[in-house]
Amino acid sequence: MSDQVHRQNDLQQDAVTVRFAEKFTQSPQFSAVFNEGMALVEETAAYLDGSGRAESRVLSRMASLSYATESMRLTTRLMQLASWLLLHRAVREGELTSDEARAEKHKVKLHEVFGKPQESPAYGELPEMLRELIARSLKLYNRVEAIDRMLYSKTVSAIVPENAVQNQVSKLQAAFGKLAAD
């Protein structure tokens, strides 16, 4: 295919991805994920500032170090999730266009899970509530990461054609352009 046809196909796929992302942010599924994520952020902050602080004071030295490490990872993970959710809510509210959100999306590092908590030798000694919050955050993180891949992957864009007629016209142009070049 010619470079012009490749560029045109890429632009069409980007347009489809953007429209799909806009539709998703308007959906009840996005609202549910958003509400779950923001509630988890609030619950975690309340725990770490309240009963979690008291529970961490009675831990062994090794468990205390593990608590500090895992609470930092948890907080960082949740901040990345909150950033992603708020970015997409801004699209829903009309504060950002999908193109602007796509340009900002690279700042959210969803692919960085910050280690698996079970790697810590003292993980089992951590307070049950902290371990539960970690597990819930990882589960939500995995869901959001899957949604992100679905929204922004070129493969998904190709599956959802922008316009079936335009798609066929593009294929014909590519085929005839190739024949003309031969």
PDB file of C-alpha atoms in Angstrom:
ATOM      1  CA  MET A   1       0.000   0.000   0.000  1.00  0.00           C
ATOM      2  CA  SER A   2       1.087   3.543  -0.581  1.00  0.00           C
ATOM      3  CA  ASP A   3       2.075   5.812   2.295  1.00  0.00           C
ATOM      4  CA  GLN A   4      -0.998   7.958   1.614  1.00  0.00           C
ATOM      5  CA  VAL A   5      -3.338   4.975   1.986  1.00  0.00           C
ATOM      6  CA  HIS A   6      -1.549   3.908   5.210  1.00  0.00           C
ATOM      7  CA  ARG A   7      -1.925   7.423   6.645  1.00  0.00           C
ATOM      8  CA  GLN A   8      -5.588   7.518   5.629  1.00  0.00           C
ATOM      9  CA  ASN A   9      -6.232   4.132   7.262  1.00  0.00           C
ATOM     10  CA  ASP A  10      -4.431   5.265  10.449  1.00  0.00           C
ATOM     11  CA  LEU A  11      -6.525   8.441  10.590  1.00  0.00           C
ATOM     12  CA  GLN A  12      -9.722   6.443  10.094  1.00  0.00           C
ATOM     13  CA  GLN A  13      -8.739   4.006  12.839  1.00  0.00           C
ATOM     14  CA  ASP A  14      -7.896   6.886  15.200  1.00  0.00           C
ATOM     15  CA  ALA A  15     -11.286   8.475  14.472  1.00  0.00           C
ATOM     16  CA  VAL A  16     -13.049   5.188  15.256  1.00  0.00           C
ATOM     17  CA  THR A  17     -11.059   4.768  18.480  1.00  0.00           C
ATOM     18  CA  VAL A  18     -11.932   8.294  19.596  1.00  0.00           C
ATOM     19  CA  ARG A  19     -15.646   7.788  18.937  1.00  0.00           C
ATOM     20  CA  PHE A  20     -15.578   4.456  20.789  1.00  0.00           C
ATOM     21  CA  ALA A  21     -13.836   6.110  23.760  1.00  0.00           C
ATOM     22  CA  GLU A  22     -16.430   8.910  23.778  1.00  0.00           C
ATOM     23  CA  LYS A  23     -19.275   6.396  23.753  1.00  0.00           C
ATOM     24  CA  PHE A  24     -17.692   4.414  26.561  1.00  0.00           C
ATOM     25  CA  THR A  25     -17.304   7.474  28.796  1.00  0.00           C
ATOM     26  CA  GLN A  26     -21.039   8.111  28.402  1.00  0.00           C
ATOM     27  CA  SER A  27     -21.961   4.542  29.352  1.00  0.00           C
ATOM     28  CA  PRO A  28     -23.265   3.199  32.664  1.00  0.00           C
ATOM     29  CA  GLN A  29     -20.264   0.839  32.697  1.00  0.00           C
ATOM     30  CA  PHE A  30     -17.869   3.793  32.832  1.00  0.00           C
ATOM     31  CA  SER A  31     -19.934   5.401  35.599  1.00  0.00           C
ATOM     32  CA  ALA A  32     -19.774   2.175  37.619  1.00  0.00           C
ATOM     33  CA  VAL A  33     -15.989   1.854  37.190  1.00  0.00           C
ATOM     34  CA  PHE A  34     -15.535   5.546  37.989  1.00  0.00           C
ATOM     35  CA  ASN A  35     -17.623   5.336  41.159  1.00  0.00           C
ATOM     36  CA  GLU A  36     -15.885   2.140  42.291  1.00  0.00           C
ATOM     37  CA  GLY A  37     -12.450   3.631  41.689  1.00  0.00           C
ATOM     38  CA  MET A  38     -13.093   6.914  43.444  1.00  0.00           C
ATOM     39  CA  ALA A  39     -14.745   5.142  46.391  1.00  0.00           C
ATOM     40  CA  LEU A  40     -11.694   2.882  46.706  1.00  0.00           C
ATOM     41  CA  VAL A  41      -9.395   5.921  46.698  1.00  0.00           C
ATOM     42  CA  GLU A  42     -11.424   7.519  49.505  1.00  0.00           C
ATOM     43  CA  GLU A  43     -11.664   4.297  51.512  1.00  0.00           C
ATOM     44  CA  THR A  44      -7.925   3.705  51.216  1.00  0.00           C
ATOM     45  CA  ALA A  45      -7.049   7.254  52.251  1.00  0.00           C
ATOM     46  CA  ALA A  46      -9.335   6.994  55.283  1.00  0.00           C
ATOM     47  CA  TYR A  47      -7.801   3.646  56.262  1.00  0.00           C
ATOM     48  CA  LEU A  48      -4.177   4.748  55.849  1.00  0.00           C
ATOM     49  CA  ASP A  49      -4.787   7.959  57.794  1.00  0.00           C
ATOM     50  CA  GLY A  50      -6.854   6.244  60.485  1.00  0.00           C
ATOM     51  CA  SER A  51      -6.922   2.655  61.647  1.00  0.00           C
ATOM     52  CA  GLY A  52      -4.124   1.646  59.269  1.00  0.00           C
ATOM     53  CA  ARG A  53      -1.739   4.039  60.970  1.00  0.00           C
ATOM     54  CA  ALA A  54      -2.574   2.514  64.353  1.00  0.00           C
ATOM     55  CA  GLU A  55      -2.265  -1.047  62.988  1.00  0.00           C
ATOM     56  CA  SER A  56       1.142  -0.289  61.463  1.00  0.00           C
ATOM     57  CA  ARG A  57       2.582   0.774  64.834  1.00  0.00           C
ATOM     58  CA  VAL A  58       2.325  -2.734  66.304  1.00  0.00           C
ATOM     59  CA  LEU A  59       3.965  -4.573  63.389  1.00  0.00           C
ATOM     60  CA  SER A  60       7.382  -6.210  63.511  1.00  0.00           C
ATOM     61  CA  ARG A  61      10.247  -4.311  61.935  1.00  0.00           C
ATOM     62  CA  MET A  62      10.108  -6.419  58.742  1.00  0.00           C
ATOM     63  CA  ALA A  63       6.325  -6.167  58.519  1.00  0.00           C
ATOM     64  CA  SER A  64       6.533  -2.426  59.169  1.00  0.00           C
ATOM     65  CA  LEU A  65       8.885  -2.043  56.209  1.00  0.00           C
ATOM     66  CA  SER A  66       6.544  -4.164  54.110  1.00  0.00           C
ATOM     67  CA  TYR A  67       3.595  -2.027  55.256  1.00  0.00           C
ATOM     68  CA  ALA A  68       5.378   1.155  54.180  1.00  0.00           C
ATOM     69  CA  THR A  69       6.311  -0.342  50.811  1.00  0.00           C
ATOM     70  CA  GLU A  70       2.896  -1.805  50.074  1.00  0.00           C
ATOM     71  CA  SER A  71       0.977   1.274  51.209  1.00  0.00           C
ATOM     72  CA  MET A  72       3.168   3.390  48.892  1.00  0.00           C
ATOM     73  CA  ARG A  73       2.543   1.015  45.993  1.00  0.00           C
ATOM     74  CA  LEU A  74      -1.176   0.992  46.769  1.00  0.00           C
ATOM     75  CA  THR A  75      -1.321   4.785  46.899  1.00  0.00           C
ATOM     76  CA  THR A  76       0.621   5.156  43.657  1.00  0.00           C
ATOM     77  CA  ARG A  77      -1.553   2.572  41.897  1.00  0.00           C
ATOM     78  CA  LEU A  78      -4.716   4.305  43.047  1.00  0.00           C
ATOM     79  CA  MET A  79      -3.440   7.714  41.955  1.00  0.00           C
ATOM     80  CA  GLN A  80      -2.751   6.341  38.477  1.00  0.00           C
ATOM     81  CA  LEU A  81      -6.250   4.840  38.394  1.00  0.00           C
ATOM     82  CA  ALA A  82      -7.818   8.088  39.618  1.00  0.00           C
ATOM     83  CA  SER A  83      -5.905  10.053  36.973  1.00  0.00           C
ATOM     84  CA  TRP A  84      -7.175   7.749  34.231  1.00  0.00           C
ATOM     85  CA  LEU A  85     -10.744   7.923  35.538  1.00  0.00           C
ATOM     86  CA  LEU A  86     -10.695  11.711  35.904  1.00  0.00           C
ATOM     87  CA  LEU A  87      -9.238  12.132  32.428  1.00  0.00           C
ATOM     88  CA  HIS A  88     -12.091  10.121  30.938  1.00  0.00           C
ATOM     89  CA  ARG A  89     -14.680  11.854  33.090  1.00  0.00           C
ATOM     90  CA  ALA A  90     -13.396  15.164  31.680  1.00  0.00           C
ATOM     91  CA  VAL A  91     -14.223  13.836  28.201  1.00  0.00           C
ATOM     92  CA  ARG A  92     -17.702  12.847  29.373  1.00  0.00           C
ATOM     93  CA  GLU A  93     -18.265  16.290  30.900  1.00  0.00           C
ATOM     94  CA  GLY A  94     -17.026  18.054  27.762  1.00  0.00           C
ATOM     95  CA  GLU A  95     -14.031  19.580  29.533  1.00  0.00           C
ATOM     96  CA  LEU A  96     -11.662  17.780  27.147  1.00  0.00           C
ATOM     97  CA  THR A  97     -12.050  16.439  23.660  1.00  0.00           C
ATOM     98  CA  SER A  98     -11.149  12.824  23.015  1.00  0.00           C
ATOM     99  CA  ASP A  99      -8.098  14.016  21.082  1.00  0.00           C
ATOM    100  CA  GLU A 100      -6.948  16.099  24.060  1.00  0.00           C
ATOM    101  CA  ALA A 101      -7.481  13.166  26.403  1.00  0.00           C
ATOM    102  CA  ARG A 102      -5.519  10.906  24.076  1.00  0.00           C
ATOM    103  CA  ALA A 103      -2.665  13.434  24.088  1.00  0.00           C
ATOM    104  CA  GLU A 104      -2.712  13.543  27.924  1.00  0.00           C
ATOM    105  CA  LYS A 105      -3.151   9.780  28.361  1.00  0.00           C
ATOM    106  CA  HIS A 106       0.570   9.085  28.005  1.00  0.00           C
ATOM    107  CA  LYS A 107       1.120  10.714  31.404  1.00  0.00           C
ATOM    108  CA  VAL A 108      -0.923   7.990  33.110  1.00  0.00           C
ATOM    109  CA  LYS A 109       1.293   4.944  33.572  1.00  0.00           C
ATOM    110  CA  LEU A 110      -1.249   2.135  33.698  1.00  0.00           C
ATOM    111  CA  HIS A 111       1.296  -0.484  32.662  1.00  0.00           C
ATOM    112  CA  GLU A 112       3.293   0.013  35.864  1.00  0.00           C
ATOM    113  CA  VAL A 113       1.741  -2.116  38.597  1.00  0.00           C
ATOM    114  CA  PHE A 114       4.662  -1.446  40.965  1.00  0.00           C
ATOM    115  CA  GLY A 115       5.424  -5.031  41.837  1.00  0.00           C
ATOM    116  CA  LYS A 116       3.316  -7.823  43.154  1.00  0.00           C
ATOM    117  CA  PRO A 117       2.699  -7.486  46.889  1.00  0.00           C
ATOM    118  CA  GLN A 118       3.130 -11.202  47.603  1.00  0.00           C
ATOM    119  CA  GLU A 119       6.845 -10.858  46.754  1.00  0.00           C
ATOM    120  CA  SER A 120       7.394  -9.394  50.217  1.00  0.00           C
ATOM    121  CA  PRO A 121       8.394 -11.983  52.844  1.00  0.00           C
ATOM    122  CA  ALA A 122       6.322 -10.196  55.496  1.00  0.00           C
ATOM    123  CA  TYR A 123       3.210  -9.771  53.323  1.00  0.00           C
ATOM    124  CA  GLY A 124       1.261 -12.291  55.401  1.00  0.00           C
ATOM    125  CA  GLU A 125       1.909 -10.224  58.541  1.00  0.00           C
ATOM    126  CA  LEU A 126       0.266  -7.113  57.090  1.00  0.00           C
ATOM    127  CA  PRO A 127      -3.124  -6.072  58.465  1.00  0.00           C
ATOM    128  CA  GLU A 128      -6.006  -7.849  56.771  1.00  0.00           C
ATOM    129  CA  MET A 129      -7.625  -4.572  55.705  1.00  0.00           C
ATOM    130  CA  LEU A 130      -4.476  -3.417  53.905  1.00  0.00           C
ATOM    131  CA  ARG A 131      -4.218  -6.740  52.078  1.00  0.00           C
ATOM    132  CA  GLU A 132      -7.899  -6.475  51.098  1.00  0.00           C
ATOM    133  CA  LEU A 133      -7.410  -2.935  49.755  1.00  0.00           C
ATOM    134  CA  ILE A 134      -4.354  -4.089  47.787  1.00  0.00           C
ATOM    135  CA  ALA A 135      -6.300  -6.999  46.273  1.00  0.00           C
ATOM    136  CA  ARG A 136      -9.248  -4.773  45.342  1.00  0.00           C
ATOM    137  CA  SER A 137      -6.948  -2.151  43.821  1.00  0.00           C
ATOM    138  CA  LEU A 138      -5.163  -4.773  41.704  1.00  0.00           C
ATOM    139  CA  LYS A 139      -8.490  -6.183  40.508  1.00  0.00           C
ATOM    140  CA  LEU A 140      -9.750  -2.720  39.537  1.00  0.00           C
ATOM    141  CA  TYR A 141      -6.378  -1.857  38.022  1.00  0.00           C
ATOM    142  CA  ASN A 142      -6.542  -4.945  35.797  1.00  0.00           C
ATOM    143  CA  ARG A 143     -10.079  -4.040  34.671  1.00  0.00           C
ATOM    144  CA  VAL A 144      -9.115  -0.455  33.846  1.00  0.00           C
ATOM    145  CA  GLU A 145      -5.982  -1.589  32.027  1.00  0.00           C
ATOM    146  CA  ALA A 146      -8.109  -3.973  29.910  1.00  0.00           C
ATOM    147  CA  ILE A 147     -10.581  -1.172  29.164  1.00  0.00           C
ATOM    148  CA  ASP A 148      -7.708   1.119  28.208  1.00  0.00           C
ATOM    149  CA  ARG A 149      -6.306  -1.473  25.800  1.00  0.00           C
ATOM    150  CA  MET A 150      -9.769  -1.951  24.322  1.00  0.00           C
ATOM    151  CA  LEU A 151     -10.301   1.796  23.893  1.00  0.00           C
ATOM    152  CA  TYR A 152      -6.939   2.625  22.375  1.00  0.00           C
ATOM    153  CA  SER A 153      -5.719  -0.476  20.603  1.00  0.00           C
ATOM    154  CA  LYS A 154      -5.391  -0.366  16.816  1.00  0.00           C
ATOM    155  CA  THR A 155      -6.723  -3.925  16.659  1.00  0.00           C
ATOM    156  CA  VAL A 156     -10.035  -2.887  18.184  1.00  0.00           C
ATOM    157  CA  SER A 157     -10.217   0.070  15.810  1.00  0.00           C
ATOM    158  CA  ALA A 158      -9.944  -2.250  12.849  1.00  0.00           C
ATOM    159  CA  ILE A 159     -12.769  -4.413  14.182  1.00  0.00           C
ATOM    160  CA  VAL A 160     -15.149  -1.461  14.509  1.00  0.00           C
ATOM    161  CA  PRO A 161     -15.158   0.177  11.063  1.00  0.00           C
ATOM    162  CA  GLU A 162     -15.702   3.931  10.869  1.00  0.00           C
ATOM    163  CA  ASN A 163     -17.887   3.643   7.834  1.00  0.00           C
ATOM    164  CA  ALA A 164     -18.390   0.378   5.972  1.00  0.00           C
ATOM    165  CA  VAL A 165     -18.778   2.107   2.597  1.00  0.00           C
ATOM    166  CA  GLN A 166     -15.698   4.286   3.147  1.00  0.00           C
ATOM    167  CA  ASN A 167     -13.789   1.192   4.241  1.00  0.00           C
ATOM    168  CA  GLN A 168     -14.603  -0.564   0.965  1.00  0.00           C
ATOM    169  CA  VAL A 169     -13.784   2.555  -1.076  1.00  0.00           C
ATOM    170  CA  SER A 170     -10.400   2.759   0.676  1.00  0.00           C
ATOM    171  CA  LYS A 171      -9.698  -0.880  -0.133  1.00  0.00           C
ATOM    172  CA  LEU A 172     -10.626  -0.302  -3.773  1.00  0.00           C
ATOM    173  CA  GLN A 173      -8.422   2.784  -3.925  1.00  0.00           C
ATOM    174  CA  ALA A 174      -5.560   0.825  -2.433  1.00  0.00           C
ATOM    175  CA  ALA A 175      -6.062  -2.028  -4.906  1.00  0.00           C
ATOM    176  CA  PHE A 176      -6.356   0.231  -7.939  1.00  0.00           C
ATOM    177  CA  GLY A 177      -3.510   2.411  -6.738  1.00  0.00           C
ATOM    178  CA  LYS A 178      -1.355  -0.716  -6.498  1.00  0.00           C
ATOM    179  CA  LEU A 179      -2.378  -1.800 -10.017  1.00  0.00           C
ATOM    180  CA  ALA A 180      -1.637   1.673 -11.409  1.00  0.00           C
ATOM    181  CA  ALA A 181       1.804   1.600  -9.799  1.00  0.00           C
ATOM    182  CA  ASP A 182       2.642  -1.806 -11.410  1.00  0.00           C
TER     183      ASP A 182
END
